[in-house]
Coordinates of C-alpha atoms in Angstrom, one line a residue:
X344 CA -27.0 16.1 0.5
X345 CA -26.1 18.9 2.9
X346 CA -23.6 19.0 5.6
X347 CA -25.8 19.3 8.9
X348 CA -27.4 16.3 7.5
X349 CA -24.1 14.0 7.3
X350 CA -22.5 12.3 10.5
X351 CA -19.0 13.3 11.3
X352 CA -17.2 10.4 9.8
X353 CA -19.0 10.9 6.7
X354 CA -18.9 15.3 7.1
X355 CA -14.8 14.5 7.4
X356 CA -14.6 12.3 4.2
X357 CA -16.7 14.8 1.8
X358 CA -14.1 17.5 3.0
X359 CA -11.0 15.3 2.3
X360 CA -12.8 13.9 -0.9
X361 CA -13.5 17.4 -2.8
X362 CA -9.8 18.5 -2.5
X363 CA -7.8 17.6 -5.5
X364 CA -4.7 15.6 -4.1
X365 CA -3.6 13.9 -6.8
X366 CA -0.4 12.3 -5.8
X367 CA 2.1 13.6 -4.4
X368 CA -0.3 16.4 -3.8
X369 CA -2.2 16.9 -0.7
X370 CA -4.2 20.0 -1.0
X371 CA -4.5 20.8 2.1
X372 CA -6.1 17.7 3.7
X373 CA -3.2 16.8 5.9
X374 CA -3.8 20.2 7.7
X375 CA -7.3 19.8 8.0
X376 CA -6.3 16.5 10.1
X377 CA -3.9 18.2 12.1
X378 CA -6.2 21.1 13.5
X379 CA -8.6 18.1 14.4
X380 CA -5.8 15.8 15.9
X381 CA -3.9 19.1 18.0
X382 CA -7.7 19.9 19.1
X383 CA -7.7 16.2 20.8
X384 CA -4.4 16.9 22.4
X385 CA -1.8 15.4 19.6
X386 CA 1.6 16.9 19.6
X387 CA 2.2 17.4 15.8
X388 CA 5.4 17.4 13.7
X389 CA 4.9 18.2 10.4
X390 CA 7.1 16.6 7.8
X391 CA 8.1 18.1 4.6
X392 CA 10.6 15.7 2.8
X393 CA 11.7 17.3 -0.8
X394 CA 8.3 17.7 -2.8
X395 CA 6.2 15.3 -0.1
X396 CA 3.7 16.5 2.9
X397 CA 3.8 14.0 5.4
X398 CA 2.8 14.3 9.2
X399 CA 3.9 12.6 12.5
X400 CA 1.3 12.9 15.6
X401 CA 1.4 11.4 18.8
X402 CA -0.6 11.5 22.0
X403 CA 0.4 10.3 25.5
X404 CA -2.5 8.9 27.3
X405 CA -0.8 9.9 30.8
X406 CA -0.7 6.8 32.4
X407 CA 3.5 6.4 32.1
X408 CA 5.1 3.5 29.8
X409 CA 2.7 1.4 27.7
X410 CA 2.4 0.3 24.3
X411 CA 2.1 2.6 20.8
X412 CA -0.7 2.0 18.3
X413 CA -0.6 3.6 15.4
X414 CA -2.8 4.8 12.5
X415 CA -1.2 4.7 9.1
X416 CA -2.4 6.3 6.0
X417 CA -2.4 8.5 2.6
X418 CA -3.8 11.6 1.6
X419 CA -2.6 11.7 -2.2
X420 CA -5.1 9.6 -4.7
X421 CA -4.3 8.6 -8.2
X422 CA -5.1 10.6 -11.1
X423 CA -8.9 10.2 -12.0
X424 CA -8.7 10.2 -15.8
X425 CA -11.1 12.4 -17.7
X426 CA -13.4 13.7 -15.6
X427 CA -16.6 13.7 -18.0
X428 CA -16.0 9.6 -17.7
X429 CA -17.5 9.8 -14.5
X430 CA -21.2 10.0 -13.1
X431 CA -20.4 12.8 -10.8
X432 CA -17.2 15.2 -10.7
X433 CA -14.2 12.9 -8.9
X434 CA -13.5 15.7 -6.5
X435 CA -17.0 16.7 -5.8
X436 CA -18.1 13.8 -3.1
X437 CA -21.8 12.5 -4.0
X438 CA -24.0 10.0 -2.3
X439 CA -26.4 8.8 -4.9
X440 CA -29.7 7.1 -4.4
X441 CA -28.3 3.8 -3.2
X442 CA -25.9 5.0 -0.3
X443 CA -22.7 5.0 -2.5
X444 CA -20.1 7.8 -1.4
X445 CA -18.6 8.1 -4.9
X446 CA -15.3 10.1 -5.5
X447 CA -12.1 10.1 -5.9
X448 CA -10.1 8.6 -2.7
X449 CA -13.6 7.5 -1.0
X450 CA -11.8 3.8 -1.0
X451 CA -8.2 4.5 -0.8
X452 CA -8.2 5.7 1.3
X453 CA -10.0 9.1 2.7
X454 CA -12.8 7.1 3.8
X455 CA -10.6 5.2 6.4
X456 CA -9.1 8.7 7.1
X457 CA -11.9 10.0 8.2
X458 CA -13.0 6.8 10.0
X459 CA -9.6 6.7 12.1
X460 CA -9.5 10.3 12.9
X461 CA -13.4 10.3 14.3
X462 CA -13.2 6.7 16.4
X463 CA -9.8 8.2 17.9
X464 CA -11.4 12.0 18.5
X465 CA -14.1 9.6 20.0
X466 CA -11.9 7.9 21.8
X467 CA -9.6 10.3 23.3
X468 CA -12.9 11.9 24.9
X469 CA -14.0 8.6 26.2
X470 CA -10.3 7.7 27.8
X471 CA -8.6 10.9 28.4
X472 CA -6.0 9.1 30.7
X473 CA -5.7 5.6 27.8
X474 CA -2.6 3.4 28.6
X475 CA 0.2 4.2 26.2
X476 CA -0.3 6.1 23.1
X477 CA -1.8 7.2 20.0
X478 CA 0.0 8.1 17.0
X479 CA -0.6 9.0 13.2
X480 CA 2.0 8.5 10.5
X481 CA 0.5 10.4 7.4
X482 CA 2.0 10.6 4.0
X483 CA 1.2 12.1 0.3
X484 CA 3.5 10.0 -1.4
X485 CA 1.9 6.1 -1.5
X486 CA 0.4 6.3 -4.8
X487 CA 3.7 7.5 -6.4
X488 CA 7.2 6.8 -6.0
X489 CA 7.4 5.9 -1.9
X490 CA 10.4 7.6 -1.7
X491 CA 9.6 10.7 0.4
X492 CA 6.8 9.6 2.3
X493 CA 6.2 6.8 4.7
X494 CA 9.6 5.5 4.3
X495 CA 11.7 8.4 5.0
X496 CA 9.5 9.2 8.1
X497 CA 9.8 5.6 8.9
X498 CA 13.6 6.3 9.2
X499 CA 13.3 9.4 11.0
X500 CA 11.3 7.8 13.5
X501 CA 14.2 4.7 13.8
X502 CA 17.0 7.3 14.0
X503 CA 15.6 8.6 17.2
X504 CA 14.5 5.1 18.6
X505 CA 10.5 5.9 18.4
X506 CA 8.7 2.8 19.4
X507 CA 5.8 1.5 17.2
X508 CA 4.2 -1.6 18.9
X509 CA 0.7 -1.5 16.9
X510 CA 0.0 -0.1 13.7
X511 CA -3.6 -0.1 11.3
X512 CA -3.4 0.4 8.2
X513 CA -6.4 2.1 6.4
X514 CA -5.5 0.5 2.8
X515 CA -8.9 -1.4 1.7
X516 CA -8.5 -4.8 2.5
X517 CA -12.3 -5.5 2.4
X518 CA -13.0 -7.7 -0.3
X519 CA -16.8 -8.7 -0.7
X520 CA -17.9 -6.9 2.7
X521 CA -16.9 -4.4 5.1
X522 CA -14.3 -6.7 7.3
X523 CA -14.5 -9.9 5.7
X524 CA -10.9 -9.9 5.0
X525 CA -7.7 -8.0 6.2
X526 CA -4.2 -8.0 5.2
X527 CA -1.5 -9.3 8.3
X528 CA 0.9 -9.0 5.6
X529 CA 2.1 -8.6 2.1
X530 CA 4.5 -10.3 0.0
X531 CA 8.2 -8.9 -1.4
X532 CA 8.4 -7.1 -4.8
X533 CA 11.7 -7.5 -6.5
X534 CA 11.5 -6.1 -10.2
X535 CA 14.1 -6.1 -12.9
X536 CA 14.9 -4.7 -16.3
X537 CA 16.8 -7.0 -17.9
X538 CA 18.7 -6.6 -21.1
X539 CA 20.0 -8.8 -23.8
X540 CA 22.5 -7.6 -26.1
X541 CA 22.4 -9.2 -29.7
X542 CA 23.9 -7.9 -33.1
X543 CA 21.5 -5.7 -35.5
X544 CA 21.1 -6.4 -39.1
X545 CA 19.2 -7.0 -41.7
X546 CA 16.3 -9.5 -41.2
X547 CA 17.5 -11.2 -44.5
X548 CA 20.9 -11.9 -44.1
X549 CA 20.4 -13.3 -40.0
X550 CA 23.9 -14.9 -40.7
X551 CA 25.3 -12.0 -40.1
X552 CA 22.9 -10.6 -36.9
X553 CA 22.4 -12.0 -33.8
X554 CA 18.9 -11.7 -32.6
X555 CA 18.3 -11.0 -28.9
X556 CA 14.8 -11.8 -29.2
X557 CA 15.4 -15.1 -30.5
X558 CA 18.3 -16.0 -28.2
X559 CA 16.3 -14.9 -24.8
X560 CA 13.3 -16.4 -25.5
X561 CA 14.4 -19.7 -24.4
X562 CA 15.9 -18.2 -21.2
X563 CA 12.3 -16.4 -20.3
X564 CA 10.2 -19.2 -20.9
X565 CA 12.6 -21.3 -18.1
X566 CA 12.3 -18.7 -16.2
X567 CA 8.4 -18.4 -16.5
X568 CA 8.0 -22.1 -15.7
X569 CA 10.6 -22.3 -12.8
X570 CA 9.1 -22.9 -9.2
X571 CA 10.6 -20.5 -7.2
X572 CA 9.1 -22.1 -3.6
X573 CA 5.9 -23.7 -2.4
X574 CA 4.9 -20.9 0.1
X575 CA 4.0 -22.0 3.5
X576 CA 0.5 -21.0 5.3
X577 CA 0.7 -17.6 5.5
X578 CA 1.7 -16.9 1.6
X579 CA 1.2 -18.3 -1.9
X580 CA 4.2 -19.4 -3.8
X581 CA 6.8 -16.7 -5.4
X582 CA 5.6 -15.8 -8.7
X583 CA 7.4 -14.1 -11.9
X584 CA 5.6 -12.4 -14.6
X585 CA 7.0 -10.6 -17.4
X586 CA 5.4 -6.7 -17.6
X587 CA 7.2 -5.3 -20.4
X588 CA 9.1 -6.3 -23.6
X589 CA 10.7 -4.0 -25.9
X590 CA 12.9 -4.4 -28.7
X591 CA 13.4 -3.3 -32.4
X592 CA 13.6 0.3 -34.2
X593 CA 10.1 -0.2 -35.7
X594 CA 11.0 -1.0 -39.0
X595 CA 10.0 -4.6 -40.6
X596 CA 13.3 -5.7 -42.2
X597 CA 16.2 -4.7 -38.8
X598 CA 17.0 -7.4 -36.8
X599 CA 17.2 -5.6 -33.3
X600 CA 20.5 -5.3 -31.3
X601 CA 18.9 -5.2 -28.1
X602 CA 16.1 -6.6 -26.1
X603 CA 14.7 -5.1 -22.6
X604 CA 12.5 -7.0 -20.3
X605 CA 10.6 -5.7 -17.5
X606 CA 9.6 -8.4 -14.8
X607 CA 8.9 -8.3 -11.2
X608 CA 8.9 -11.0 -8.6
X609 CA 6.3 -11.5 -5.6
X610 CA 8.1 -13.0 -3.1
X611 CA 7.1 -15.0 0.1
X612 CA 9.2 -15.0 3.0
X613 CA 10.2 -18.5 1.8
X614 CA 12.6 -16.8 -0.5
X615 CA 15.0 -14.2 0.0
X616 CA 16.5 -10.9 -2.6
X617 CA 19.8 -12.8 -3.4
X618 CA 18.7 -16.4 -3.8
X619 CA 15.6 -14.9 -6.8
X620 CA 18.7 -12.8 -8.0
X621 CA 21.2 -15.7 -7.6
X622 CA 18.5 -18.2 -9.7
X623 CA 17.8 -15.3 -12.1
X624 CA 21.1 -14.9 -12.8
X625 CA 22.2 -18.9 -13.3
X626 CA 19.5 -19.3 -15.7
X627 CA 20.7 -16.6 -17.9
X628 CA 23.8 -17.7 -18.0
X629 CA 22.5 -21.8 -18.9
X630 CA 21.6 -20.0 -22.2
X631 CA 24.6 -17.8 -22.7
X632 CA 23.1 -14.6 -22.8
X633 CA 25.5 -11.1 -23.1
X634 CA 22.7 -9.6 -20.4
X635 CA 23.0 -7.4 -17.6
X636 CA 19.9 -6.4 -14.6
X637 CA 19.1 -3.3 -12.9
X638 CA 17.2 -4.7 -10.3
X639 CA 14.8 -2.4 -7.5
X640 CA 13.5 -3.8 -4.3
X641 CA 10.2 -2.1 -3.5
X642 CA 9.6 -4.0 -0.2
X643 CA 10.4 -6.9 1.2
X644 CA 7.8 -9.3 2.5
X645 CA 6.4 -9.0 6.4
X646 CA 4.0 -10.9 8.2
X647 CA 1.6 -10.3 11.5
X648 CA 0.9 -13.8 13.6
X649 CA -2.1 -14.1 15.5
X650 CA -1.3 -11.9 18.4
X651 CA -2.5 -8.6 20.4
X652 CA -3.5 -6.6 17.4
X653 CA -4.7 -9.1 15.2
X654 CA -7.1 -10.4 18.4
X655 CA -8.5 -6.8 18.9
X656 CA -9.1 -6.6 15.3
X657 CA -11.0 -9.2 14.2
X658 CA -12.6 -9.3 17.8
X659 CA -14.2 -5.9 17.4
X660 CA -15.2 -6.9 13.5
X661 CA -17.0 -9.6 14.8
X662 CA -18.7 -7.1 17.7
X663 CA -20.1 -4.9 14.9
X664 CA -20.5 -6.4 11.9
X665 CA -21.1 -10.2 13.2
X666 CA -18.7 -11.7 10.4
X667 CA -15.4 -13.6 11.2
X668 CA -12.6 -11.9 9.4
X669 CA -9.9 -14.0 7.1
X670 CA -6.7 -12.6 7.7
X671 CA -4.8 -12.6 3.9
X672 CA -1.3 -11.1 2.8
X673 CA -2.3 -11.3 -0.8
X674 CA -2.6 -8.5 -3.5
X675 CA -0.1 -5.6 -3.8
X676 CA 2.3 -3.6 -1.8
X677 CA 1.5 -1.1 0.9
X678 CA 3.6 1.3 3.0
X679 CA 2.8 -1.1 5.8
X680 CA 6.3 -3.1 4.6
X681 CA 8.1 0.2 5.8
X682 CA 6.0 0.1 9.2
X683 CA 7.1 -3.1 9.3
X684 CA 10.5 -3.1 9.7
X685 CA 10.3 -1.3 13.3
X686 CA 9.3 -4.0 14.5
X687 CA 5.7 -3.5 14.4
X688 CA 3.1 -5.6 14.3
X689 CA 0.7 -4.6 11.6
X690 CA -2.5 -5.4 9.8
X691 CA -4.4 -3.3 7.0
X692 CA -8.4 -2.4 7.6
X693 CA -10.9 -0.9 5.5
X694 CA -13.6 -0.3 3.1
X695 CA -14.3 -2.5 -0.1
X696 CA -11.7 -2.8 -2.8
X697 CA -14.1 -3.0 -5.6
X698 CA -13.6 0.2 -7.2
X699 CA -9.9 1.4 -6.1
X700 CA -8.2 3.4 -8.8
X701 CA -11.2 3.0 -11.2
X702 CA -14.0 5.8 -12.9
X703 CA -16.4 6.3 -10.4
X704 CA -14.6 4.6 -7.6
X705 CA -17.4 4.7 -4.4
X706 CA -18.2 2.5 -0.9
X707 CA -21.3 2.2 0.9
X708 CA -21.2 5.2 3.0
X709 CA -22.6 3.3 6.5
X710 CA -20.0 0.8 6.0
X711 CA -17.7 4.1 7.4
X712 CA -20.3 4.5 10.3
X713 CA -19.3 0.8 10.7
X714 CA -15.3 0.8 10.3
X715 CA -15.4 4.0 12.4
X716 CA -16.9 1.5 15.2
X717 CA -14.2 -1.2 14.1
X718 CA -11.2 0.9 14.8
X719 CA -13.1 2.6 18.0
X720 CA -13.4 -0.9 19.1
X721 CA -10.1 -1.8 18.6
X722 CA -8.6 1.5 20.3
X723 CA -10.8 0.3 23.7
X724 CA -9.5 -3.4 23.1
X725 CA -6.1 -2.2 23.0
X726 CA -5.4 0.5 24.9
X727 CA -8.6 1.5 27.8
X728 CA -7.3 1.7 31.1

């Protein structure tokens, strides 16, 4: 594999691929997109927030008021584990004999990077004078904490009344091929460490102890088996699960004074913070717990109807791959929740999921030639004059 050799999409994603961005790193990548992006005629604002790199970049088409579409995305990747796990070095992008790009970020998400950046430099030369405008919202902090990134630009953007109409997403939604499935929204994620005060002591005199362990379990099986809604057609029902449970000082013969559970809710739009906190709370006091909850809201749920941007989308998957895409708000959380709460109307596109966040994570390198298409597609669907 040599350079001259690769397309640009592909050219774009080897270069992002080999730097070392563990999160909330960037290594450089996010300048490497912004020489391309101010070649094209982007006005960039770069965004350092505490130990974060993020960017803002917008272009005007020319063509007075019209409606924003953004692209939305990550530069930082999760750790890769020990590298001498892995066929080929993590930050060393490979394609092997059966068209794989393997490396670290190739699915989440530097392929879609690439892919965006290309089909909009295509773009931009195509439609020089596009209705509206184009914008990038880039962060190094989605695979970490969240708190520096995305949502704090998000905010900046608000506090000055920036308009976001449109936004993709370049999380990879894909699930069995390129398109088949993309995300118009994600559910809530409300999580929880709960503790339960008991008394410690001896394990054989439990007269004199109160076990915590013992007294919550009835409490977390009630509420493991409660039905928190039914959903509706957009999302599955609210689930709990239980993460973590600690208690105990290790030895065999103590009775433990305290108990700490971890759990985390999944919440459709059929439920809201305080009625899961409300409900929580009114079953642990049924059992007549001494407990107390730190609770931390990670996002709340959003959802894109069939509209504009969910038309152009599927439309121009259709043009080039010929599959009908499923639009789907399962699986995790994504910084498209803080997108969201512009106002925007968003939905997530891009490569397989397969491999995310696993030893030898790879895609099919031409299914980028294809999403690169996709979102070009999508930019003439949405925004040629």
């Amino acid at each position: 594999m040599t350079a001259p050799a690769l397309s640009p999409t592909l050219a774009l994603a080897c270069e992002l691929i080999n730097r070392p961005s563990v999160t909330p790193l960037d290594e450089g990548c996010q300048a490497l997109m912004m020489a391309r992006l101010g070649a094209a005629g982007f006005a960039l604002e770069p965004m350092h927030i505490e130990e974060v790199e993020n960017f803002w970049a917008r272009r005007d088409g020319g063509t007075g008021e019209g409606p924003v579409l953004c692209f939305a995305g990550h530069t930082d990747v999760v750790p890769t584990g020990p590298h001498e796990a892995w066929q080929s070095p993590p930050f060393a992008a490979t394609i092997d004999d059966a068209g794989m790009l393997r490396g670290r970020g190739a699915a989440d998400m530097k392929g879609s990077l690439a892919a965006m950046l290309v089909a909009v430099e295509r773009f931009v030369a195509d439609h020089p004078r596009h209705r509206g405008a184009i914008a990038f919202l880039i962060t190094s902090d989605e695979e970490g904490p969240a708190l520096h990134g995305t949502q704090a630009v998000v905010e900046r953007l608000r506090a000055r009344g920036e308009r976001l109409d449109w936004c993709i997403v370049g999380e990879p939604s894909s699930s069995a091929a390129l398109g088949d499935t993309v995300k118009n929204g994600r559910r809530g994620s409300l999580g929880a460490t709960l503790t339960v005060r008991g008394k410690q002591g001896h394990v054989a005199y439990p007269q004199l102890a109160k076990n915590p362990i013992h007294l919550a379990a009835p409490a977390l099986a009630e509420l493991a088996a409660e039905h928190w809604d039914d959903g509706n057609a957009f999302f599955p029902p609210t689930s709990f699960q239980i993460s973590n449970i600690k208690a105990g000082t290790g030895a065999t013969n103590v009775i433990p004074g305290e108990l700490q559970v971890l759990f985390n809710f999944r919440f459709s739009t059929e439920s809201t913070v305080e009625g899961l906190q409300q409900r929580a709370a009114a079953i642990l006091d049924r059992h007549g717990l001494d407990w107390q909850i730190d609770w931390a809201l990670s996002g709340l749920p959003f959802l894109t109807e069939p509209g504009a941007l969910l038309d152009a989308v599927s439309a121009s998957i259709r043009a080039v791959t010929g599959r009908e895409t499923t639009p789907s708000t399962s699986g995790g959380t994504s910084d498209g929740r803080f997108i969201a709460t512009l106002g925007t109307q968003v939905v997530e596109l891009g490569p397989l999921n397969a491999t995310i966040h696993q030893v030898d994570e790879r895609i099919l390198a031409s299914d980028l030639e294809l999403l690169t298409e996709i979102y070009y597609q999508t930019l003439v669907r949405l925004l040629a004059c």
